[in-house]
Amino acid sequence: MVQPQPESQADPQADPRRTSESPFPEDFLWGAATASHQVEGGNDGNDWWAWEQQPGRIRDGSVSGDGVGWWSGKAEEDLALAASLGQNAHRFSLEWSRIEPEPGVFDPKAIDRYREMLAAAREHGLTTCVTLNHFTLPRWVAKRGSWLGSGMGDLFSRYVAHTVAELDDGVDLWVTLNEPNVLAYTAYAGHLWPPGARSLRACFKAMRQMLKAHARGYHRARELTSKPVGLVLNMPLFEGHRPDHPHDRIACGFQDWAFNGLLVEALRDGRLRFPLQLIPRTLPELAGACDFVGLNYYGRFEVQFDLRAETPLGRHVQQPTTRTEQTDWGQTCPRGLTEQLVRIGERLGKPIYVTENGLFDNSDTQRPEFLVRHVRAVGEALRRGVDVRGYFHWSLTDNFEWAEGWSTHFGLIEVDRKSGERRPRHSAEVYARICRSNGAWCGDSA
Ligand code: IFM
């Protein structure tokens, strides 16, 4: 069980609390994560760009615009800054709409720009984890129905084949898709992200199509690379409001299953179960189709049985929480990170990277302690024998947070979008201590 530590422990000026038995292996990856559309800027080729142009879609009325300038040259500066802050790895994503702006037409200039970014990461000693598709789809794919359209497996594996063949030299870890569960629920069951289908049927169809595309992409990539290829899942912790109350247990169990469990199990044995598929069936090519699992973990939802709730069978009653009027990342709960790592380790037996973990904290008052406690939670999973190989904080810099726009700041580094100036926050210094001490600075998590 991870116990909270006093605030002072998160002070980078304090004496490091070293432990002689650090659970973190010598080659553990310490990095931060970003995603193409959230930082690059200057791209009108994807479904998100089109969505942002529609009034009322983005809570603060902003658009991704110039991002934080990654496409026009700032990526190199930020990667150098990450390395100077003690990080030894970076996770970022590629923009399908740039690489394949029209069906079957690939843009060598986009590939060149990504080569430059990968070379910069290499130059600064950063191991690279590269996601082939982080939510955004080319507008020509959106016109064909996005993840509901036919032939998505073929289209995705063609894009994967081209991209892996071109960029593999600079990549250490490949990821096919980011958070298919979050995308399916937010964009297909819900209305906050494109295409905003508002249909449970669409949600599960999109999820099935993404799993099939992942399996196709995984096997295609494996033919072209010797690097590990994985899938990233976002897995919050769901717990009953009244842990012993049977109704809360059922509601919470169902939400955990529908969000987390059915994907973990599908990845294990290829079986698509209810509610992902009304009549269960098996996709043999999906069984075990990953060399590692990426876990994105943000927080905990406490579920109270309520048939009128917006979420199935129960509403979320956890306090306190990091949320806006329209998005809830759950209650900060490092124990949940340990639990999900243990669960994935037990169910899938694959190496795991924490590919995202962070919080929106515009004043940077909670983030230092959040970091320390979650790194200790990773240490706890390692002590329990889970094969965790890296931790990537979300995010390196402030960035375009989808339907929230620019008003929710997740960055270790603050960005002045007018001047382009970067200002590492206090949490960036705290994280630097953690990275440089290979986690020992956080102290013993036992
Ligand atoms: O910004 C997102 C990211 O794109 C996917 N995972 C969650 C982050 C915070 O909401």
Tab-separated table of C-alpha atoms and ligand atoms in Angstrom:
chain	number	residue	atom	x	y	z
A	1	MET	CA	0.000	0.000	0.000
A	2	VAL	CA	1.429	3.384	-0.991
A	3	GLN	CA	1.321	5.864	1.870
A	4	PRO	CA	1.257	9.617	1.180
A	5	GLN	CA	4.484	11.405	2.124
A	6	PRO	CA	4.828	14.842	3.676
A	7	GLU	CA	4.784	17.764	1.239
A	8	SER	CA	8.420	18.575	2.000
A	9	GLN	CA	9.462	15.449	0.199
A	10	ALA	CA	8.448	17.052	-3.078
A	11	ASP	CA	10.832	19.967	-2.539
A	12	PRO	CA	13.778	19.639	-4.932
A	13	GLN	CA	15.992	21.508	-2.465
A	14	ALA	CA	15.432	18.876	0.223
A	15	ASP	CA	17.982	16.150	0.808
A	16	PRO	CA	17.470	13.213	-1.504
A	17	ARG	CA	15.989	10.258	0.348
A	18	ARG	CA	17.954	7.529	-1.226
A	19	THR	CA	17.173	3.924	-0.700
A	20	SER	CA	19.777	1.247	-1.010
A	21	GLU	CA	17.253	-1.027	-2.638
A	22	SER	CA	15.772	1.081	-5.387
A	23	PRO	CA	13.220	-1.008	-7.233
A	24	PHE	CA	13.936	0.799	-10.515
A	25	PRO	CA	16.181	-1.083	-12.927
A	26	GLU	CA	19.276	0.719	-14.243
A	27	ASP	CA	17.830	1.044	-17.747
A	28	PHE	CA	14.456	2.387	-16.609
A	29	LEU	CA	13.028	5.048	-18.967
A	30	TRP	CA	12.194	8.436	-17.495
A	31	GLY	CA	10.437	10.746	-19.880
A	32	ALA	CA	7.441	12.829	-20.751
A	33	ALA	CA	4.827	12.397	-23.456
A	34	THR	CA	3.328	14.643	-26.120
A	35	ALA	CA	1.045	14.059	-29.110
A	36	SER	CA	1.257	15.495	-32.603
A	37	HIS	CA	-1.932	17.552	-32.855
A	38	GLN	CA	-1.487	18.881	-29.339
A	39	VAL	CA	1.932	20.433	-29.959
A	40	GLU	CA	2.766	20.625	-33.680
A	41	GLY	CA	0.466	23.364	-34.985
A	42	GLY	CA	-0.126	24.430	-38.567
A	43	ASN	CA	-2.052	21.411	-39.786
A	44	ASP	CA	-5.492	21.663	-41.353
A	45	GLY	CA	-5.487	18.113	-42.703
A	46	ASN	CA	-7.193	16.223	-39.889
A	47	ASP	CA	-10.659	15.769	-38.403
A	48	TRP	CA	-9.740	17.752	-35.288
A	49	TRP	CA	-8.859	20.841	-37.274
A	50	ALA	CA	-12.273	20.682	-38.960
A	51	TRP	CA	-13.981	20.133	-35.588
A	52	GLU	CA	-12.256	23.128	-33.987
A	53	GLN	CA	-13.616	25.420	-36.686
A	54	GLN	CA	-17.191	24.690	-35.554
A	55	PRO	CA	-18.457	27.179	-32.943
A	56	GLY	CA	-18.925	25.773	-29.447
A	57	ARG	CA	-16.838	22.633	-29.917
A	58	ILE	CA	-13.897	23.786	-27.777
A	59	ARG	CA	-14.837	24.894	-24.263
A	60	ASP	CA	-12.649	28.012	-24.170
A	61	GLY	CA	-13.290	28.876	-27.830
A	62	SER	CA	-9.658	28.305	-28.850
A	63	VAL	CA	-8.208	26.300	-31.743
A	64	SER	CA	-5.017	24.263	-31.955
A	65	GLY	CA	-3.559	26.925	-34.291
A	66	ASP	CA	0.218	27.025	-34.178
A	67	GLY	CA	0.320	24.540	-31.311
A	68	VAL	CA	3.509	25.102	-29.358
A	69	GLY	CA	5.458	25.292	-32.581
A	70	TRP	CA	6.778	21.749	-32.882
A	71	TRP	CA	6.279	21.552	-36.624
A	72	SER	CA	8.031	24.847	-37.248
A	73	GLY	CA	11.122	24.009	-35.217
A	74	LYS	CA	10.372	24.093	-31.484
A	75	ALA	CA	10.437	20.306	-31.105
A	76	GLU	CA	14.220	20.342	-31.085
A	77	GLU	CA	14.327	22.999	-28.356
A	78	ASP	CA	11.855	21.101	-26.175
A	79	LEU	CA	13.639	17.786	-26.609
A	80	ALA	CA	16.919	19.455	-25.615
A	81	LEU	CA	15.175	20.955	-22.590
A	82	ALA	CA	13.726	17.550	-21.628
A	83	ALA	CA	17.211	16.033	-21.725
A	84	SER	CA	18.658	18.926	-19.716
A	85	LEU	CA	15.960	18.195	-17.122
A	86	GLY	CA	17.326	14.698	-16.598
A	87	GLN	CA	14.901	12.812	-18.856
A	88	ASN	CA	16.268	9.927	-20.910
A	89	ALA	CA	13.226	9.179	-23.091
A	90	HIS	CA	10.388	10.880	-24.908
A	91	ARG	CA	7.022	9.654	-26.194
A	92	PHE	CA	5.481	11.519	-29.116
A	93	SER	CA	3.142	10.755	-31.981
A	94	LEU	CA	3.027	11.019	-35.756
A	95	GLU	CA	0.307	12.732	-37.715
A	96	TRP	CA	-1.295	10.352	-40.228
A	97	SER	CA	-2.795	13.327	-42.086
A	98	ARG	CA	0.664	14.783	-42.759
A	99	ILE	CA	2.296	11.515	-43.765
A	100	GLU	CA	-0.597	10.444	-46.027
A	101	PRO	CA	-2.440	13.661	-46.932
A	102	GLU	CA	-4.453	11.891	-49.649
A	103	PRO	CA	-5.364	8.219	-49.907
A	104	GLY	CA	-2.255	6.290	-50.919
A	105	VAL	CA	-0.192	9.476	-51.449
A	106	PHE	CA	2.676	9.835	-48.981
A	107	ASP	CA	4.480	13.088	-48.324
A	108	PRO	CA	8.280	12.713	-48.132
A	109	LYS	CA	8.584	16.173	-46.536
A	110	ALA	CA	6.515	15.051	-43.560
A	111	ILE	CA	8.722	11.994	-43.173
A	112	ASP	CA	11.795	14.245	-43.326
A	113	ARG	CA	10.461	16.494	-40.579
A	114	TYR	CA	9.797	13.496	-38.337
A	115	ARG	CA	13.308	12.239	-39.108
A	116	GLU	CA	14.639	15.567	-37.856
A	117	MET	CA	12.691	15.217	-34.616
A	118	LEU	CA	13.888	11.650	-34.119
A	119	ALA	CA	17.473	12.722	-34.833
A	120	ALA	CA	17.166	15.507	-32.241
A	121	ALA	CA	15.902	12.995	-29.679
A	122	ARG	CA	18.832	10.713	-30.485
A	123	GLU	CA	21.322	13.591	-30.283
A	124	HIS	CA	20.076	14.374	-26.775
A	125	GLY	CA	20.203	10.751	-25.667
A	126	LEU	CA	16.432	10.282	-25.513
A	127	THR	CA	14.969	6.836	-26.158
A	128	THR	CA	11.943	7.291	-28.413
A	129	CYS	CA	8.476	5.824	-28.014
A	130	VAL	CA	6.442	6.732	-31.108
A	131	THR	CA	2.668	6.428	-31.431
A	132	LEU	CA	1.411	5.952	-34.964
A	133	ASN	CA	-2.052	7.305	-34.275
A	134	HIS	CA	-3.030	9.480	-31.334
A	135	PHE	CA	-6.756	10.215	-31.916
A	136	THR	CA	-6.601	12.407	-35.050
A	137	LEU	CA	-7.618	11.058	-38.461
A	138	PRO	CA	-6.900	12.523	-41.898
A	139	ARG	CA	-9.926	14.417	-43.172
A	140	TRP	CA	-10.185	11.973	-46.083
A	141	VAL	CA	-10.558	9.136	-43.537
A	142	ALA	CA	-13.187	11.148	-41.642
A	143	LYS	CA	-15.139	11.571	-44.892
A	144	ARG	CA	-15.279	7.780	-45.174
A	145	GLY	CA	-16.852	7.486	-41.713
A	146	SER	CA	-13.803	7.710	-39.393
A	147	TRP	CA	-13.516	4.519	-37.298
A	148	LEU	CA	-17.008	3.485	-38.404
A	149	GLY	CA	-16.015	3.405	-42.076
A	150	SER	CA	-15.243	0.262	-44.020
A	151	GLY	CA	-11.710	-0.863	-44.811
A	152	MET	CA	-10.112	0.863	-41.810
A	153	GLY	CA	-7.868	-2.156	-41.151
A	154	ASP	CA	-6.465	-1.937	-44.705
A	155	LEU	CA	-6.029	1.825	-44.569
A	156	PHE	CA	-4.339	1.771	-41.176
A	157	SER	CA	-1.976	-1.075	-42.022
A	158	ARG	CA	-0.958	0.631	-45.295
A	159	TYR	CA	-0.101	3.779	-43.310
A	160	VAL	CA	1.722	1.707	-40.672
A	161	ALA	CA	3.765	-0.150	-43.297
A	162	HIS	CA	4.918	3.029	-45.018
A	163	THR	CA	5.711	4.845	-41.795
A	164	VAL	CA	7.528	2.025	-40.040
A	165	ALA	CA	9.613	1.331	-43.149
A	166	GLU	CA	10.595	5.007	-43.402
A	167	LEU	CA	11.191	5.909	-39.758
A	168	ASP	CA	12.142	2.716	-37.949
A	169	ASP	CA	15.830	3.647	-37.663
A	170	GLY	CA	15.075	6.447	-35.214
A	171	VAL	CA	12.402	4.685	-33.169
A	172	ASP	CA	12.942	2.471	-30.121
A	173	LEU	CA	9.355	1.566	-29.228
A	174	TRP	CA	6.346	1.676	-31.529
A	175	VAL	CA	2.749	2.174	-30.410
A	176	THR	CA	-0.115	1.557	-32.824
A	177	LEU	CA	-3.039	3.417	-31.216
A	178	ASN	CA	-3.530	5.611	-28.183
A	179	GLU	CA	-6.445	4.934	-25.813
A	180	PRO	CA	-9.028	3.274	-28.082
A	181	ASN	CA	-11.387	3.142	-25.100
A	182	VAL	CA	-11.259	6.890	-24.400
A	183	LEU	CA	-11.686	7.697	-28.082
A	184	ALA	CA	-14.649	5.336	-28.492
A	185	TYR	CA	-16.503	6.652	-25.454
A	186	THR	CA	-15.763	10.354	-25.949
A	187	ALA	CA	-16.136	10.613	-29.732
A	188	TYR	CA	-18.631	7.852	-30.582
A	189	ALA	CA	-20.790	7.319	-27.478
A	190	GLY	CA	-20.387	10.995	-26.623
A	191	HIS	CA	-20.365	14.261	-28.481
A	192	LEU	CA	-17.271	16.094	-27.229
A	193	TRP	CA	-14.825	14.860	-29.881
A	194	PRO	CA	-15.223	14.232	-33.596
A	195	PRO	CA	-17.300	12.678	-35.035
A	196	GLY	CA	-19.561	13.156	-31.952
A	197	ALA	CA	-21.793	10.220	-32.898
A	198	ARG	CA	-23.727	10.000	-29.583
A	199	SER	CA	-24.453	6.301	-30.027
A	200	LEU	CA	-23.448	3.283	-27.952
A	201	ARG	CA	-23.720	1.121	-31.036
A	202	ALA	CA	-21.243	3.409	-32.790
A	203	CYS	CA	-19.005	3.387	-29.711
A	204	PHE	CA	-18.578	-0.377	-29.667
A	205	LYS	CA	-18.302	-0.618	-33.440
A	206	ALA	CA	-15.516	1.988	-33.374
A	207	MET	CA	-13.785	0.109	-30.548
A	208	ARG	CA	-13.966	-3.178	-32.477
A	209	GLN	CA	-12.617	-1.503	-35.602
A	210	MET	CA	-9.744	0.010	-33.631
A	211	LEU	CA	-8.866	-3.354	-32.104
A	212	LYS	CA	-8.906	-4.981	-35.528
A	213	ALA	CA	-6.803	-2.162	-36.957
A	214	HIS	CA	-4.393	-2.469	-34.043
A	215	ALA	CA	-4.014	-6.203	-34.709
A	216	ARG	CA	-3.463	-5.600	-38.447
A	217	GLY	CA	-1.037	-2.767	-37.746
A	218	TYR	CA	0.805	-4.777	-35.104
A	219	HIS	CA	1.423	-7.743	-37.404
A	220	ARG	CA	2.349	-5.507	-40.351
A	221	ALA	CA	4.813	-3.567	-38.207
A	222	ARG	CA	6.314	-6.790	-36.851
A	223	GLU	CA	7.187	-7.790	-40.424
A	224	LEU	CA	9.199	-4.591	-40.824
A	225	THR	CA	10.844	-3.948	-37.474
A	226	SER	CA	12.667	-5.714	-34.688
A	227	LYS	CA	11.576	-3.022	-32.226
A	228	PRO	CA	8.789	-3.782	-29.728
A	229	VAL	CA	5.281	-2.772	-30.826
A	230	GLY	CA	2.546	-2.075	-28.296
A	231	LEU	CA	-0.891	-0.647	-27.641
A	232	VAL	CA	-1.714	2.105	-25.148
A	233	LEU	CA	-4.740	1.757	-22.862
A	234	ASN	CA	-6.137	4.356	-20.492
A	235	MET	CA	-7.225	2.518	-17.333
A	236	PRO	CA	-8.720	4.521	-14.468
A	237	LEU	CA	-9.443	2.831	-11.143
A	238	PHE	CA	-13.155	2.243	-10.510
A	239	GLU	CA	-14.273	1.577	-6.919
A	240	GLY	CA	-17.684	1.316	-5.276
A	241	HIS	CA	-18.822	4.294	-3.171
A	242	ARG	CA	-20.029	1.822	-0.530
A	243	PRO	CA	-17.528	-0.998	-1.056
A	244	ASP	CA	-19.756	-3.651	0.564
A	245	HIS	CA	-23.003	-2.557	-1.032
A	246	PRO	CA	-23.982	-5.056	-3.735
A	247	HIS	CA	-25.539	-2.424	-6.011
A	248	ASP	CA	-22.440	-0.217	-5.924
A	249	ARG	CA	-20.285	-3.261	-6.496
A	250	ILE	CA	-22.291	-4.234	-9.569
A	251	ALA	CA	-22.257	-0.685	-10.980
A	252	CYS	CA	-18.552	-0.258	-10.389
A	253	GLY	CA	-17.744	-3.735	-11.668
A	254	PHE	CA	-19.661	-3.064	-14.857
A	255	GLN	CA	-17.960	0.277	-15.482
A	256	ASP	CA	-14.544	-1.228	-14.881
A	257	TRP	CA	-15.369	-4.071	-17.249
A	258	ALA	CA	-16.804	-1.873	-20.001
A	259	PHE	CA	-13.894	0.595	-19.850
A	260	ASN	CA	-10.880	-1.499	-18.853
A	261	GLY	CA	-11.516	-5.200	-18.518
A	262	LEU	CA	-12.948	-6.007	-21.914
A	263	LEU	CA	-9.918	-4.503	-23.668
A	264	VAL	CA	-7.379	-6.238	-21.448
A	265	GLU	CA	-9.131	-9.568	-21.976
A	266	ALA	CA	-9.522	-9.006	-25.727
A	267	LEU	CA	-5.799	-8.376	-25.952
A	268	ARG	CA	-5.130	-11.541	-23.952
A	269	ASP	CA	-7.190	-14.072	-25.864
A	270	GLY	CA	-8.601	-12.191	-28.862
A	271	ARG	CA	-12.163	-12.634	-27.602
A	272	LEU	CA	-14.578	-9.742	-28.122
A	273	ARG	CA	-17.117	-10.018	-25.319
A	274	PHE	CA	-20.302	-8.170	-24.334
A	275	PRO	CA	-20.819	-5.208	-24.591
A	276	LEU	CA	-18.027	-4.848	-27.138
A	277	GLN	CA	-19.769	-7.510	-29.192
A	278	LEU	CA	-23.392	-8.621	-28.589
A	279	ILE	CA	-22.616	-12.208	-29.511
A	280	PRO	CA	-19.025	-12.841	-28.428
A	281	ARG	CA	-16.521	-13.890	-31.052
A	282	THR	CA	-12.781	-14.327	-31.332
A	283	LEU	CA	-10.269	-12.449	-33.452
A	284	PRO	CA	-7.325	-14.874	-33.430
A	285	GLU	CA	-4.983	-12.175	-34.780
A	286	LEU	CA	-5.671	-10.002	-31.709
A	287	ALA	CA	-4.706	-12.597	-29.102
A	288	GLY	CA	-1.395	-11.531	-27.555
A	289	ALA	CA	-0.896	-8.911	-30.297
A	290	CYS	CA	1.467	-6.637	-28.394
A	291	ASP	CA	5.079	-6.805	-27.240
A	292	PHE	CA	4.340	-4.397	-24.408
A	293	VAL	CA	1.394	-2.550	-22.967
A	294	GLY	CA	1.332	1.212	-22.486
A	295	LEU	CA	-0.714	2.249	-19.462
A	296	ASN	CA	-2.141	5.749	-19.220
A	297	TYR	CA	-3.350	6.386	-15.706
A	298	TYR	CA	-4.902	9.574	-14.336
A	299	GLY	CA	-7.144	8.734	-11.397
A	300	ARG	CA	-9.976	7.020	-9.586
A	301	PHE	CA	-13.742	7.065	-10.033
A	302	GLU	CA	-16.014	6.212	-7.127
A	303	VAL	CA	-19.249	4.730	-8.400
A	304	GLN	CA	-22.625	4.945	-6.661
A	305	PHE	CA	-25.462	2.876	-8.074
A	306	ASP	CA	-27.905	5.109	-9.953
A	307	LEU	CA	-29.899	4.015	-12.965
A	308	ARG	CA	-30.509	7.630	-14.011
A	309	ALA	CA	-26.808	8.503	-14.158
A	310	GLU	CA	-25.104	9.456	-17.427
A	311	THR	CA	-22.510	6.748	-16.846
A	312	PRO	CA	-23.849	3.164	-16.956
A	313	LEU	CA	-25.519	1.895	-13.752
A	314	GLY	CA	-23.931	4.469	-11.474
A	315	ARG	CA	-22.727	8.028	-11.063
A	316	HIS	CA	-19.292	9.251	-10.090
A	317	VAL	CA	-19.188	10.714	-6.583
A	318	GLN	CA	-15.454	10.858	-5.778
A	319	GLN	CA	-14.039	13.897	-3.987
A	320	PRO	CA	-11.838	15.806	-4.612
A	321	THR	CA	-11.293	15.579	-8.308
A	322	THR	CA	-9.481	17.325	-11.136
A	323	ARG	CA	-12.263	18.259	-13.475
A	324	THR	CA	-13.796	20.954	-15.632
A	325	GLU	CA	-17.513	21.286	-16.417
A	326	GLN	CA	-17.126	18.734	-19.187
A	327	THR	CA	-14.092	16.564	-18.432
A	328	ASP	CA	-13.223	14.559	-15.348
A	329	TRP	CA	-9.842	12.869	-15.003
A	330	GLY	CA	-10.815	11.246	-11.701
A	331	GLN	CA	-9.559	11.620	-8.161
A	332	THR	CA	-5.821	11.534	-7.577
A	333	CYS	CA	-5.076	8.017	-6.321
A	334	PRO	CA	-1.531	6.653	-6.777
A	335	ARG	CA	-2.607	3.284	-5.353
A	336	GLY	CA	-4.733	2.842	-8.477
A	337	LEU	CA	-1.616	3.063	-10.644
A	338	THR	CA	-0.011	0.221	-8.708
A	339	GLU	CA	-3.200	-1.809	-8.958
A	340	GLN	CA	-3.567	-1.380	-12.699
A	341	LEU	CA	0.095	-2.235	-13.273
A	342	VAL	CA	-0.283	-5.392	-11.201
A	343	ARG	CA	-3.488	-6.270	-13.049
A	344	ILE	CA	-1.966	-5.867	-16.518
A	345	GLY	CA	1.112	-7.772	-15.428
A	346	GLU	CA	-1.003	-10.654	-14.139
A	347	ARG	CA	-3.483	-10.772	-17.040
A	348	LEU	CA	-1.138	-10.153	-19.954
A	349	GLY	CA	2.340	-11.034	-18.730
A	350	LYS	CA	3.925	-8.374	-20.963
A	351	PRO	CA	6.378	-5.589	-20.154
A	352	ILE	CA	4.593	-2.358	-19.281
A	353	TYR	CA	5.432	1.305	-19.751
A	354	VAL	CA	3.463	4.002	-17.973
A	355	THR	CA	2.954	5.978	-21.175
A	356	GLU	CA	0.982	8.808	-19.513
A	357	ASN	CA	0.308	10.018	-16.003
A	358	GLY	CA	-0.283	13.595	-15.010
A	359	LEU	CA	-2.801	16.191	-13.998
A	360	PHE	CA	-4.137	19.528	-15.051
A	361	ASP	CA	-2.845	21.924	-12.448
A	362	ASN	CA	-2.493	25.435	-13.802
A	363	SER	CA	-0.807	26.714	-10.637
A	364	ASP	CA	1.586	23.730	-10.386
A	365	THR	CA	0.792	23.422	-6.691
A	366	GLN	CA	-0.311	19.763	-6.719
A	367	ARG	CA	1.899	18.391	-9.501
A	368	PRO	CA	5.172	18.010	-7.515
A	369	GLU	CA	3.554	15.813	-4.880
A	370	PHE	CA	1.492	14.027	-7.535
A	371	LEU	CA	4.699	13.087	-9.330
A	372	VAL	CA	6.454	11.811	-6.233
A	373	ARG	CA	3.500	9.712	-5.130
A	374	HIS	CA	2.900	8.183	-8.546
A	375	VAL	CA	6.552	7.323	-9.075
A	376	ARG	CA	6.468	5.600	-5.680
A	377	ALA	CA	3.390	3.728	-6.869
A	378	VAL	CA	5.366	2.494	-9.882
A	379	GLY	CA	8.150	1.460	-7.489
A	380	GLU	CA	5.594	-0.485	-5.480
A	381	ALA	CA	4.488	-2.372	-8.606
A	382	LEU	CA	8.135	-3.189	-9.354
A	383	ARG	CA	8.570	-4.511	-5.828
A	384	ARG	CA	5.556	-6.718	-6.429
A	385	GLY	CA	7.326	-8.193	-9.423
A	386	VAL	CA	5.633	-6.323	-12.260
A	387	ASP	CA	7.865	-5.783	-15.295
A	388	VAL	CA	7.520	-1.985	-15.569
A	389	ARG	CA	10.136	-0.460	-17.852
A	390	GLY	CA	9.437	3.241	-17.994
A	391	TYR	CA	7.412	6.226	-16.845
A	392	PHE	CA	6.358	9.072	-19.155
A	393	HIS	CA	4.752	12.065	-17.498
A	394	TRP	CA	1.890	13.784	-19.339
A	395	SER	CA	3.000	16.210	-20.516
A	396	LEU	CA	6.338	17.790	-21.385
A	397	THR	CA	4.833	21.185	-22.211
A	398	ASP	CA	1.427	22.770	-21.968
A	399	ASN	CA	-0.521	21.844	-25.057
A	400	PHE	CA	-3.878	21.815	-26.848
A	401	GLU	CA	-6.081	19.697	-24.584
A	402	TRP	CA	-8.733	18.642	-27.129
A	403	ALA	CA	-12.253	19.861	-26.231
A	404	GLU	CA	-10.764	21.857	-23.323
A	405	GLY	CA	-8.572	23.922	-25.635
A	406	TRP	CA	-5.593	25.737	-24.141
A	407	SER	CA	-7.011	26.411	-20.684
A	408	THR	CA	-6.037	23.197	-18.879
A	409	HIS	CA	-2.279	23.068	-18.286
A	410	PHE	CA	-0.673	19.658	-17.988
A	411	GLY	CA	2.906	20.705	-18.757
A	412	LEU	CA	6.053	20.287	-16.724
A	413	ILE	CA	7.085	23.256	-18.829
A	414	GLU	CA	4.958	26.359	-19.186
A	415	VAL	CA	4.811	27.849	-22.667
A	416	ASP	CA	4.182	31.484	-23.483
A	417	ARG	CA	2.406	30.958	-26.787
A	418	LYS	CA	2.926	34.554	-27.893
A	419	SER	CA	6.669	34.756	-27.389
A	420	GLY	CA	7.349	31.019	-27.613
A	421	GLU	CA	9.297	31.241	-24.355
A	422	ARG	CA	9.567	28.042	-22.256
A	423	ARG	CA	9.571	28.188	-18.440
A	424	PRO	CA	10.149	24.901	-16.600
A	425	ARG	CA	7.759	24.728	-13.660
A	426	HIS	CA	8.775	23.702	-10.127
A	427	SER	CA	7.452	20.212	-10.961
A	428	ALA	CA	9.946	19.957	-13.842
A	429	GLU	CA	12.766	20.408	-11.304
A	430	VAL	CA	11.178	17.851	-8.993
A	431	TYR	CA	10.908	15.406	-11.871
A	432	ALA	CA	14.541	16.109	-12.820
A	433	ARG	CA	15.594	14.981	-9.325
A	434	ILE	CA	13.532	11.846	-9.725
A	435	CYS	CA	14.973	11.057	-13.161
A	436	ARG	CA	18.594	11.758	-12.202
A	437	SER	CA	18.358	9.563	-9.102
A	438	ASN	CA	16.584	6.768	-11.026
A	439	GLY	CA	13.575	7.174	-8.749
A	440	ALA	CA	15.545	6.990	-5.495
A	441	TRP	CA	14.820	10.640	-4.684
A	442	CYS	CA	11.191	9.679	-4.045
A	443	GLY	CA	12.195	7.467	-1.182
A	444	ASP	CA	11.163	3.988	-0.255
A	445	SER	CA	7.633	3.096	-1.202
A	446	ALA	CA	7.345	0.051	1.027
B	1	IFM	O1	-4.188	15.110	-23.448
B	1	IFM	C1	-4.639	13.811	-23.250
B	1	IFM	C2	-3.913	12.863	-24.165
B	1	IFM	O2	-4.023	13.232	-25.507
B	1	IFM	C3	-4.459	11.462	-24.011
B	1	IFM	N1	-4.505	11.058	-22.631
B	1	IFM	C4	-5.056	11.984	-21.666
B	1	IFM	C5	-4.427	13.360	-21.831
B	1	IFM	C6	-5.012	14.334	-20.789
B	1	IFM	O3	-6.365	14.461	-20.954
